mmCIF file of C-alpha atoms in Angstrom:
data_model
loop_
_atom_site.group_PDB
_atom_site.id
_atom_site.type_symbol
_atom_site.label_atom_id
_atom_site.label_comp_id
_atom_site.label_asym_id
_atom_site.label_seq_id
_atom_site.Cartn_x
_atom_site.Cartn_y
_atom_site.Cartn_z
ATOM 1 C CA UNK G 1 74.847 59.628 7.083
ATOM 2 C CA UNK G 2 78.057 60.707 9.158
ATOM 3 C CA UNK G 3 81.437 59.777 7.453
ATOM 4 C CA UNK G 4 82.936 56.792 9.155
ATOM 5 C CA UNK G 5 86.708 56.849 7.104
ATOM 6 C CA UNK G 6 88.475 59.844 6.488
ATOM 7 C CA UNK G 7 91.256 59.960 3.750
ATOM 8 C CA UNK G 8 94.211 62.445 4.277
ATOM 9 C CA UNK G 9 95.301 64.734 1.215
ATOM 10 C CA UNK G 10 98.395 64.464 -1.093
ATOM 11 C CA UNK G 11 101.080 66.155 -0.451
ATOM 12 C CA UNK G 12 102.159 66.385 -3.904
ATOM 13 C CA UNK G 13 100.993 65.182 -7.248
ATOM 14 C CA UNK G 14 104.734 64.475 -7.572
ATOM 15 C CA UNK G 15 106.300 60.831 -6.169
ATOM 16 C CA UNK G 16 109.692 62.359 -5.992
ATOM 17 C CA UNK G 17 108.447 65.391 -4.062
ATOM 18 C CA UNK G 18 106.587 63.124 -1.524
ATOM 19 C CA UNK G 19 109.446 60.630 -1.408
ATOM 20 C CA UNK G 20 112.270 63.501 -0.742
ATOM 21 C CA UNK G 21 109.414 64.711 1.841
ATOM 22 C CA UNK G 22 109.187 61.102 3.715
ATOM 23 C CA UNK G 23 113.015 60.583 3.620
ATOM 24 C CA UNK G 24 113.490 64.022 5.320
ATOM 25 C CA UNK G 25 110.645 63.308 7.825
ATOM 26 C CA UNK G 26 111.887 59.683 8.410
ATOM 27 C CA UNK G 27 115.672 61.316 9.501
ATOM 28 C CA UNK G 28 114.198 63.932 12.153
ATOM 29 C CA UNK G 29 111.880 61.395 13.516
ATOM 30 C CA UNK G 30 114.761 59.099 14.143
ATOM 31 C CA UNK G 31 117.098 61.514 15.105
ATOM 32 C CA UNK G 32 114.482 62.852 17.636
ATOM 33 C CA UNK G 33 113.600 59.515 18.953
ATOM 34 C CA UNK G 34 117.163 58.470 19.425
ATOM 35 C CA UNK G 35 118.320 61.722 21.015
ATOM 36 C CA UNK G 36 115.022 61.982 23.697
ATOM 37 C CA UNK G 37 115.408 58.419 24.723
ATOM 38 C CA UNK G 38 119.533 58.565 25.070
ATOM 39 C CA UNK G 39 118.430 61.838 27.400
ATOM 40 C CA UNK G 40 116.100 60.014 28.917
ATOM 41 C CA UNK G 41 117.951 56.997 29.623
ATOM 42 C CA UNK G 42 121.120 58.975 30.613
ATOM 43 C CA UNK G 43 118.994 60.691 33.383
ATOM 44 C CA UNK G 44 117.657 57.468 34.764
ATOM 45 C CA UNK G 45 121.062 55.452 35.034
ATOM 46 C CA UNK G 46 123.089 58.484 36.390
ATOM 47 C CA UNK G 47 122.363 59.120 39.948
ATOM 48 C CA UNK G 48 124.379 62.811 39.559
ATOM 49 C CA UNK G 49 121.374 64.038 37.178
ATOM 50 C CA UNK G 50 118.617 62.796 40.246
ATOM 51 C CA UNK G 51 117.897 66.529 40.398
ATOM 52 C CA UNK G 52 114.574 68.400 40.125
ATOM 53 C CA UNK G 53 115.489 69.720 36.574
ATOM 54 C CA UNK G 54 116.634 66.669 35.106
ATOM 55 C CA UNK G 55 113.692 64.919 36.359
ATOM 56 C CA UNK G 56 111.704 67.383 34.082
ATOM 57 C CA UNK G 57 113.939 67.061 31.591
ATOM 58 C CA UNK G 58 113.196 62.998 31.676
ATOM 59 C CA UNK G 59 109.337 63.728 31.559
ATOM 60 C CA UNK G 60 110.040 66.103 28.325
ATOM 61 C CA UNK G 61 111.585 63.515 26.883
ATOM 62 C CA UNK G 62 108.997 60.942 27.395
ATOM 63 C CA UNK G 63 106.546 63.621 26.306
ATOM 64 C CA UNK G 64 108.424 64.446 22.746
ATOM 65 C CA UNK G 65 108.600 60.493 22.273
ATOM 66 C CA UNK G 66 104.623 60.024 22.264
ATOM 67 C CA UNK G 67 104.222 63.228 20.959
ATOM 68 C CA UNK G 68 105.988 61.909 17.679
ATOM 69 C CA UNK G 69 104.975 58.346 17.801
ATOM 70 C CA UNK G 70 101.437 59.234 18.118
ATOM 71 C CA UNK G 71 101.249 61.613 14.520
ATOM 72 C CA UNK G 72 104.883 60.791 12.538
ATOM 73 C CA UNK G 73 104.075 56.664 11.286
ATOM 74 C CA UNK G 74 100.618 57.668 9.839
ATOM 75 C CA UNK G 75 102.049 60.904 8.337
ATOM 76 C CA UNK G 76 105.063 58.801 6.429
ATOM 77 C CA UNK G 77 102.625 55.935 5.563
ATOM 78 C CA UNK G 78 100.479 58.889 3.959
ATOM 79 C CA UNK G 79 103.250 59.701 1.792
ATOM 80 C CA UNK G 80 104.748 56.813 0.031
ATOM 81 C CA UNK G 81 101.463 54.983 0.536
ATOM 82 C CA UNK G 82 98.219 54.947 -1.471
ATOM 83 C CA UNK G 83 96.576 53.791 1.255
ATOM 84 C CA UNK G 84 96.028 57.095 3.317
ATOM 85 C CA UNK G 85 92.625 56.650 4.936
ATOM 86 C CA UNK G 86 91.987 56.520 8.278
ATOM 87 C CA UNK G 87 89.009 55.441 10.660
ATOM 88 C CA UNK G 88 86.948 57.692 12.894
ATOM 89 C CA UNK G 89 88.217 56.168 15.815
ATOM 90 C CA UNK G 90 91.644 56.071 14.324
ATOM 91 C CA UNK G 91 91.601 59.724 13.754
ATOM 92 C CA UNK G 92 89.927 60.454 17.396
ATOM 93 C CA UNK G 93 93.005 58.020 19.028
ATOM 94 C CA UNK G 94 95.456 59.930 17.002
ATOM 95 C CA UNK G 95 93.463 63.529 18.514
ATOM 96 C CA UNK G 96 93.553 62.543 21.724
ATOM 97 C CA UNK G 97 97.367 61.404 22.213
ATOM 98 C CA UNK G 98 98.113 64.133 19.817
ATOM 99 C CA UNK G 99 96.326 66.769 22.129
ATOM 100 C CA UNK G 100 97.278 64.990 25.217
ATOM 101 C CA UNK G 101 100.997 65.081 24.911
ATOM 102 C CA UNK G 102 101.222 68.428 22.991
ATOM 103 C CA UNK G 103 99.038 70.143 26.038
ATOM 104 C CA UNK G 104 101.521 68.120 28.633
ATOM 105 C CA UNK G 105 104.440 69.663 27.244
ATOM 106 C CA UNK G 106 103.267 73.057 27.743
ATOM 107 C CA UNK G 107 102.254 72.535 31.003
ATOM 108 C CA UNK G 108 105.497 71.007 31.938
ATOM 109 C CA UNK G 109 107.465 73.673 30.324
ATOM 110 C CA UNK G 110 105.907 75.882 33.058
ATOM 111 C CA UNK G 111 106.723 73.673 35.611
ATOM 112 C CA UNK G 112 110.338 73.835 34.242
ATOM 113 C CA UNK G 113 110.466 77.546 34.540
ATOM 114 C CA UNK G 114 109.038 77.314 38.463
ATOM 115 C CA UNK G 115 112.195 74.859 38.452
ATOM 116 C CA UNK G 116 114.531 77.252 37.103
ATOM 117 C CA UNK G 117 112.670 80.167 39.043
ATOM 118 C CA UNK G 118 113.210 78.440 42.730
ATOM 119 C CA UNK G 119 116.883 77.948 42.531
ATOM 120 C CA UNK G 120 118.002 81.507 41.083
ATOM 121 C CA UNK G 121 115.714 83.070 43.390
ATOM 122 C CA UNK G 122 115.286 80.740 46.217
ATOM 123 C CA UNK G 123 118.678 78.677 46.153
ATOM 124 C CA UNK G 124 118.586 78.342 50.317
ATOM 125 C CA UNK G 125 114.905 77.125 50.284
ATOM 126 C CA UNK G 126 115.809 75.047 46.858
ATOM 127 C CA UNK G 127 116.312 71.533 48.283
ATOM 128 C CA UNK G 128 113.152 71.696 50.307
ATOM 129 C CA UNK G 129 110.913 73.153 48.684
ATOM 130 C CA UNK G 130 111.502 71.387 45.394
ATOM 131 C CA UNK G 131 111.630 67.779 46.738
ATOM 132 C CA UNK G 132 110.947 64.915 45.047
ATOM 133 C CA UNK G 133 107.332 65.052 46.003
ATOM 134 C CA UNK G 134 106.741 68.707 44.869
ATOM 135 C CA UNK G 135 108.724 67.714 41.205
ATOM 136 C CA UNK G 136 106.367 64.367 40.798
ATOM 137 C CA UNK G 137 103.281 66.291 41.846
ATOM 138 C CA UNK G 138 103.479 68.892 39.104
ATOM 139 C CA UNK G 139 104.495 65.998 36.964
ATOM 140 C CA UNK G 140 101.699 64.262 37.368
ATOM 141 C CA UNK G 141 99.808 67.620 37.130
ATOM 142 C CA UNK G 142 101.204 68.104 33.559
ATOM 143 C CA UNK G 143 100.291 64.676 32.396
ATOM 144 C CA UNK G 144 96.973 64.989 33.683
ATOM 145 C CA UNK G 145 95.972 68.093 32.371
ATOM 146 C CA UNK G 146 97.190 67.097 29.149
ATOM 147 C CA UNK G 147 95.021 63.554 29.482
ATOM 148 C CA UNK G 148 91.995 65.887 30.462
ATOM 149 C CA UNK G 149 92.017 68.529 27.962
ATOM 150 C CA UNK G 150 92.921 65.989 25.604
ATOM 151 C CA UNK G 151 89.939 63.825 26.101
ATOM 152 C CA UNK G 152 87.641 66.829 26.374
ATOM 153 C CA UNK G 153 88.443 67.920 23.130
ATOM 154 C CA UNK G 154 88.410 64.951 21.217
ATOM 155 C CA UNK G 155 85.544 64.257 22.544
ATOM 156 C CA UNK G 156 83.676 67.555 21.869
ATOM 157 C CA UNK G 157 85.049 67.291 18.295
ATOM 158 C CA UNK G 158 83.785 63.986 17.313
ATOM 159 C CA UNK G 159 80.489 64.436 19.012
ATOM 160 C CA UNK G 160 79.787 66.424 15.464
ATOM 161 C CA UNK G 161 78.255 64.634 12.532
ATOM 162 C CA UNK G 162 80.879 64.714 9.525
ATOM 163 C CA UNK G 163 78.815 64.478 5.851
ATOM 164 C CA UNK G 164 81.741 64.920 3.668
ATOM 165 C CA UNK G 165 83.630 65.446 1.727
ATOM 166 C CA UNK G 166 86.019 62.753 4.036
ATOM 167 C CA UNK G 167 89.278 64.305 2.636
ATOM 168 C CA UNK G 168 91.733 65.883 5.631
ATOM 169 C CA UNK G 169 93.737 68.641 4.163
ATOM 170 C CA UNK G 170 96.940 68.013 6.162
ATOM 171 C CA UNK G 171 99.331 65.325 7.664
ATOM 172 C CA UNK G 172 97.227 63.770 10.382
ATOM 173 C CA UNK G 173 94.376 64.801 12.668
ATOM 174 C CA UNK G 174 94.607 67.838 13.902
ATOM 175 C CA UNK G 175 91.653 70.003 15.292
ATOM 176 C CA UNK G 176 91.217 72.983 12.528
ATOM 177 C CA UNK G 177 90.921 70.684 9.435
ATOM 178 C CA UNK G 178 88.711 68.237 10.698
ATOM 179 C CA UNK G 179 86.497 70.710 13.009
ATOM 180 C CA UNK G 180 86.273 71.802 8.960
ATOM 181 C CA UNK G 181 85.087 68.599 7.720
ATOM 182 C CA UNK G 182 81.778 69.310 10.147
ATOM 183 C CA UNK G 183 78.247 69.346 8.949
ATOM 184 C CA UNK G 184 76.346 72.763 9.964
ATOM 185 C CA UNK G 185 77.605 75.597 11.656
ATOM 186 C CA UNK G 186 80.715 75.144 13.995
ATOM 187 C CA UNK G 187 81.299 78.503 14.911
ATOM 188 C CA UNK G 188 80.461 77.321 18.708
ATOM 189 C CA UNK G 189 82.753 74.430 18.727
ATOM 190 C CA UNK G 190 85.794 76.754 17.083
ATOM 191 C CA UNK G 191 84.959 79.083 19.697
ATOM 192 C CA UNK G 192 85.358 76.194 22.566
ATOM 193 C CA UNK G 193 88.669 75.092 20.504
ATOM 194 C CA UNK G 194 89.737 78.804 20.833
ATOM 195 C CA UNK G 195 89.470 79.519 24.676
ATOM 196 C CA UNK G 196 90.754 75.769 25.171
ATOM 197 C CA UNK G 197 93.921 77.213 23.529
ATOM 198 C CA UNK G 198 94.193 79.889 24.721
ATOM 199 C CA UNK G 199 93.701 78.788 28.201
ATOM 200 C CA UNK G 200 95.973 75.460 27.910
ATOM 201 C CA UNK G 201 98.238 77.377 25.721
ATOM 202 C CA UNK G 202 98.240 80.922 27.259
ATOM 203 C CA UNK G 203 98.329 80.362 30.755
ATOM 204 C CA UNK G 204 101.653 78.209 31.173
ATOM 205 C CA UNK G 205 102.954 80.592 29.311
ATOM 206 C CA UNK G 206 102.265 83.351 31.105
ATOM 207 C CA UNK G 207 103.525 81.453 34.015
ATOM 208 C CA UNK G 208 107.107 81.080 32.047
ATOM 209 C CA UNK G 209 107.001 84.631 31.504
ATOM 210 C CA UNK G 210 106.526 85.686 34.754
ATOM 211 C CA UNK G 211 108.963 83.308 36.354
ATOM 212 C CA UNK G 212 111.724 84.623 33.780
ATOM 213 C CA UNK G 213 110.962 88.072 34.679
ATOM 214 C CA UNK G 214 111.683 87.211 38.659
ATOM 215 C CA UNK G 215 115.014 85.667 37.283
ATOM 216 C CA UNK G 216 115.876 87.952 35.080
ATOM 217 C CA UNK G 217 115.738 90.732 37.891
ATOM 218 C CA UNK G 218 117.444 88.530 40.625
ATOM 219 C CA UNK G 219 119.795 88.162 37.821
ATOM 220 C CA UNK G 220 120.347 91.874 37.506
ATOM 221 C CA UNK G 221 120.960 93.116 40.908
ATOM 222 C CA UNK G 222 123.661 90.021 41.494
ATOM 223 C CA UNK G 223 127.164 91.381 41.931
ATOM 224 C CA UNK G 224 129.236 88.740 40.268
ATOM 225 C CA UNK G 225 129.623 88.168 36.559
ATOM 226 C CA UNK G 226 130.303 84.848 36.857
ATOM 227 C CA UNK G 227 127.194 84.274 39.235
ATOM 228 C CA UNK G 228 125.253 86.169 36.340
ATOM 229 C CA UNK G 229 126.584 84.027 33.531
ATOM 230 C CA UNK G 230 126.129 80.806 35.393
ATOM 231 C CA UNK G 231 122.328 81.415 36.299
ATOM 232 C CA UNK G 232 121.664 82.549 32.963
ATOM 233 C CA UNK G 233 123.399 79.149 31.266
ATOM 234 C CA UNK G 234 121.174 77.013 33.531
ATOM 235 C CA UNK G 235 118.121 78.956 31.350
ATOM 236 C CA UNK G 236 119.121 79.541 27.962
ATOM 237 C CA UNK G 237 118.184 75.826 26.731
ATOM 238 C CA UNK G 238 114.930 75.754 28.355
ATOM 239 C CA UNK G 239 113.977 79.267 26.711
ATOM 240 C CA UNK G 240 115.195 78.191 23.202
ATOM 241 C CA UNK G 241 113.075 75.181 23.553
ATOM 242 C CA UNK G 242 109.856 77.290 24.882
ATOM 243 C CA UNK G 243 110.539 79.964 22.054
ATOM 244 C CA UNK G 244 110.734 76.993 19.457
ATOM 245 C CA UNK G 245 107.647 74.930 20.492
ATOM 246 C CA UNK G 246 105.439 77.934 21.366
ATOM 247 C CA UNK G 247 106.242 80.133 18.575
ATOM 248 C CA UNK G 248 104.745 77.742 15.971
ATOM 249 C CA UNK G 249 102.083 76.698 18.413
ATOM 250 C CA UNK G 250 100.928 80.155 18.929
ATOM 251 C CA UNK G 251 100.720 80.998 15.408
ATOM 252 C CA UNK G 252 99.354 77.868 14.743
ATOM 253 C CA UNK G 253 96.177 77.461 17.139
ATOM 254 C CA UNK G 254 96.007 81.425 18.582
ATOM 255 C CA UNK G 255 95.511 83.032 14.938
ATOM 256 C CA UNK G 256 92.023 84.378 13.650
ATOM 257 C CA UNK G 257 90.662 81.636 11.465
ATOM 258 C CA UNK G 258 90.566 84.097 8.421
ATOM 259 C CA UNK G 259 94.407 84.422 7.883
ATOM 260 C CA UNK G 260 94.380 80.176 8.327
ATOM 261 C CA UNK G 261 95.868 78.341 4.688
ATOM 262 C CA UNK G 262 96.869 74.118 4.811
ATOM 263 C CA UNK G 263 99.601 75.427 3.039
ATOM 264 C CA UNK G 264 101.408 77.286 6.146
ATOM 265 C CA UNK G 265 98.884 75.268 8.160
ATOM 266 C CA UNK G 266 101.284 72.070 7.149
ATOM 267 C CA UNK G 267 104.429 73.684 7.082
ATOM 268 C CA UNK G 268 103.556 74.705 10.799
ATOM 269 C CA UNK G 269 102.576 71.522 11.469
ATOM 270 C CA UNK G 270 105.696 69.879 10.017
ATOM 271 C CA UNK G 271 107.927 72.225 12.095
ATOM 272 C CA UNK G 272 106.153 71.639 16.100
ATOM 273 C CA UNK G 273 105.874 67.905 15.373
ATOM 274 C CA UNK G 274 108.972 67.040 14.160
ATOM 275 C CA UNK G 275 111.613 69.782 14.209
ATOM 276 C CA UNK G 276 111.211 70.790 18.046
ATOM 277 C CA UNK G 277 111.206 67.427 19.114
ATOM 278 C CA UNK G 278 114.241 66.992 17.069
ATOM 279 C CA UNK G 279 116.048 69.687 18.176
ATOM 280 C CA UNK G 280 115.248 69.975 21.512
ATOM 281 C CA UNK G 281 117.595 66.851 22.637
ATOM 282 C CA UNK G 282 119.970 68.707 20.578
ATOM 283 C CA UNK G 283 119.884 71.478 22.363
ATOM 284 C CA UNK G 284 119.955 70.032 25.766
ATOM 285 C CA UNK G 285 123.294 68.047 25.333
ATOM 286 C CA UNK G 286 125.290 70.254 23.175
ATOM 287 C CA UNK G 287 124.307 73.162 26.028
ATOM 288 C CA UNK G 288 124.797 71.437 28.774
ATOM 289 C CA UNK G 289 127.938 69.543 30.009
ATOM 290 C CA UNK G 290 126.658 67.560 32.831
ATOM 291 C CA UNK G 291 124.215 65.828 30.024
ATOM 292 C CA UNK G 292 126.831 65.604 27.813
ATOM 293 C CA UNK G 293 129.125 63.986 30.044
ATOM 294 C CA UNK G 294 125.906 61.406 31.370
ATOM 295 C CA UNK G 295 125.718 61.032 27.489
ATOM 296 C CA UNK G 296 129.416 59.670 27.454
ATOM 297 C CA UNK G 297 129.136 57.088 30.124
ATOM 298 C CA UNK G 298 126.070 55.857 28.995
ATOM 299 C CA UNK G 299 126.952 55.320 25.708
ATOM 300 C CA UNK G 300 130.640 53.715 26.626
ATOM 301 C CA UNK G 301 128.695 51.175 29.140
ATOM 302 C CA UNK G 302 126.737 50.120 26.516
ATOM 303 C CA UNK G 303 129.603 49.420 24.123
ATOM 304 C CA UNK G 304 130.993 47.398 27.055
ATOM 305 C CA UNK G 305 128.025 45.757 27.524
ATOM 306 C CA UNK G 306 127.497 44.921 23.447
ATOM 307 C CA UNK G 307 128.098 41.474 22.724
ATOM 308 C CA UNK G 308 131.530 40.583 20.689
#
């Protein structure tokens, strides 16, 4: 009979361990939350940020937000809690959004780069070609890969017949430990897990690195420093955030399965769930003045606005 309840593993036999583990957890997750949606609400209510990279910037917000929500409550609950089981259809819901926004993000990270891309290298063709119906279609695009891939997989995955034992080795459900928890041989379905990465994972990618390589030599063969330093600025947040999220993606999904351990497995998991998301608002505000500056205004009308 297939398991209907999984149960997720300890972290530590330890309360204090687990408890230091949940307060640290609970801080990122608000500090995340709180920065993405004061981004995302500064770019709404300031007409100077309407601009094709802002309005990515919104939608990576948004994206970090469920990304978070839909793996961080379950994961603290797990730790202070005894009661760390979950449903089969809790665990699929928490695949799909899971897989859904984390697939979405790469995708839109792409369509960031093609951003960045058209206005060093195409600044006369910029406004035109990058209108506001160009910037929502490869929104949507992103969203709806994600929402694709993300039901495809989850649904592949729990197509299987689980016969125990129900335990998850890590913090929530991701694809490696429970395509583990399988009856019979999975080597097919590990393989389709594989080229899904590698495809969903690889292939914006590739995209960001050939649109940085088109910047960086439009870059080179400009004749002004400050010109250089200016186009460059407009990049440098955007690559430390693709650097932070893919890096531990990569390693985490792209590895062979032989040199896979929960240990690093959950540290990984840890970092792309909660530190990116944390520091990528971070890194967008302190980097950028015209956010920072949105930040201020927002931020003072709503002190106004509080009551007494």
């Amino acid at each position: 009979m297939s398991v209907k309840h999984f149960v997720f593993a300890k972290f530590s036999e330890v309360p204090e361990q687990c408890f230091l583990l949940f307060i640290l957890i609970l801080l990122m997750f608000l500090v995340s939350l709180t920065g993405n949606a004061l981004i995302a609400l500064a770019i709404c209510t300031n007409p100077v940020l309407h601009t094709p990279m802002y309005f990515f910037l919104a939608n990576l917000s948004f994206l970090e937000i469920g990304y978070t929500c839909s793996v961080i409550p379950k994961m603290l609950q797990s730790l202070v809690s005894e009661a760390r089981g979950i449903s089969r259809e809790g665990c699929a819901t928490q695949m799909f959004f899971f897989t859904f926004f984390g697939i979405s993000e790469c995708c839109l990270l792409a369509a960031m780069a093609f951003d960045r891309y058209m206005a060093i290298c195409s600044p006369l063709h910029y406004a035109t070609r990058m209108n506001r119906g160009v910037c929502a279609s490869l929104a949507m695009v992103s969203w709806g890969v994600g929402c694709v891939v993300g039901l495809g997989q989850t649904n592949y995955i729990f197509s299987l017949n689980f016969c125990g034992p129900c335990e998850i080795d890590h913090f929530f459900c991701d694809l490696p430990p429970i395509l583990a928890l399988a009856c019979g041989d999975t080597s097919q379905n590990e393989a389709a897990v594989f080229v899904a990465a590698i495809l969903c994972i690889s292939s914006p990618f590739l995209l960001i690195i050939a649109s940085y390589c088109r910047i960086l030599a439009a870059v080179l063969v400009m004749s002004s420093p400050d010109g250089r330093r200016k186009a460059l600025s407009t990049c440098s947040s955007h690559l430390l955030v693709v650097t932070l999220f893919y890096g531990s993606g990569s390693v985490t999904y792209l590895r062979p399965k032989a040199s896979h351990s929960p240990g690093i497995d959950k540290l990984l998991a840890l970092f792309y769930t909660v530190v990116t998301s944390m520091i990528n608002p971070i890194v967008y505000s302190l980097r950028n003045k015209e956010v920072k500056s949105a930040l201020r205004r927002t931020l003072s009308k709503k002190i106004l606005l509080a009551p007494g």
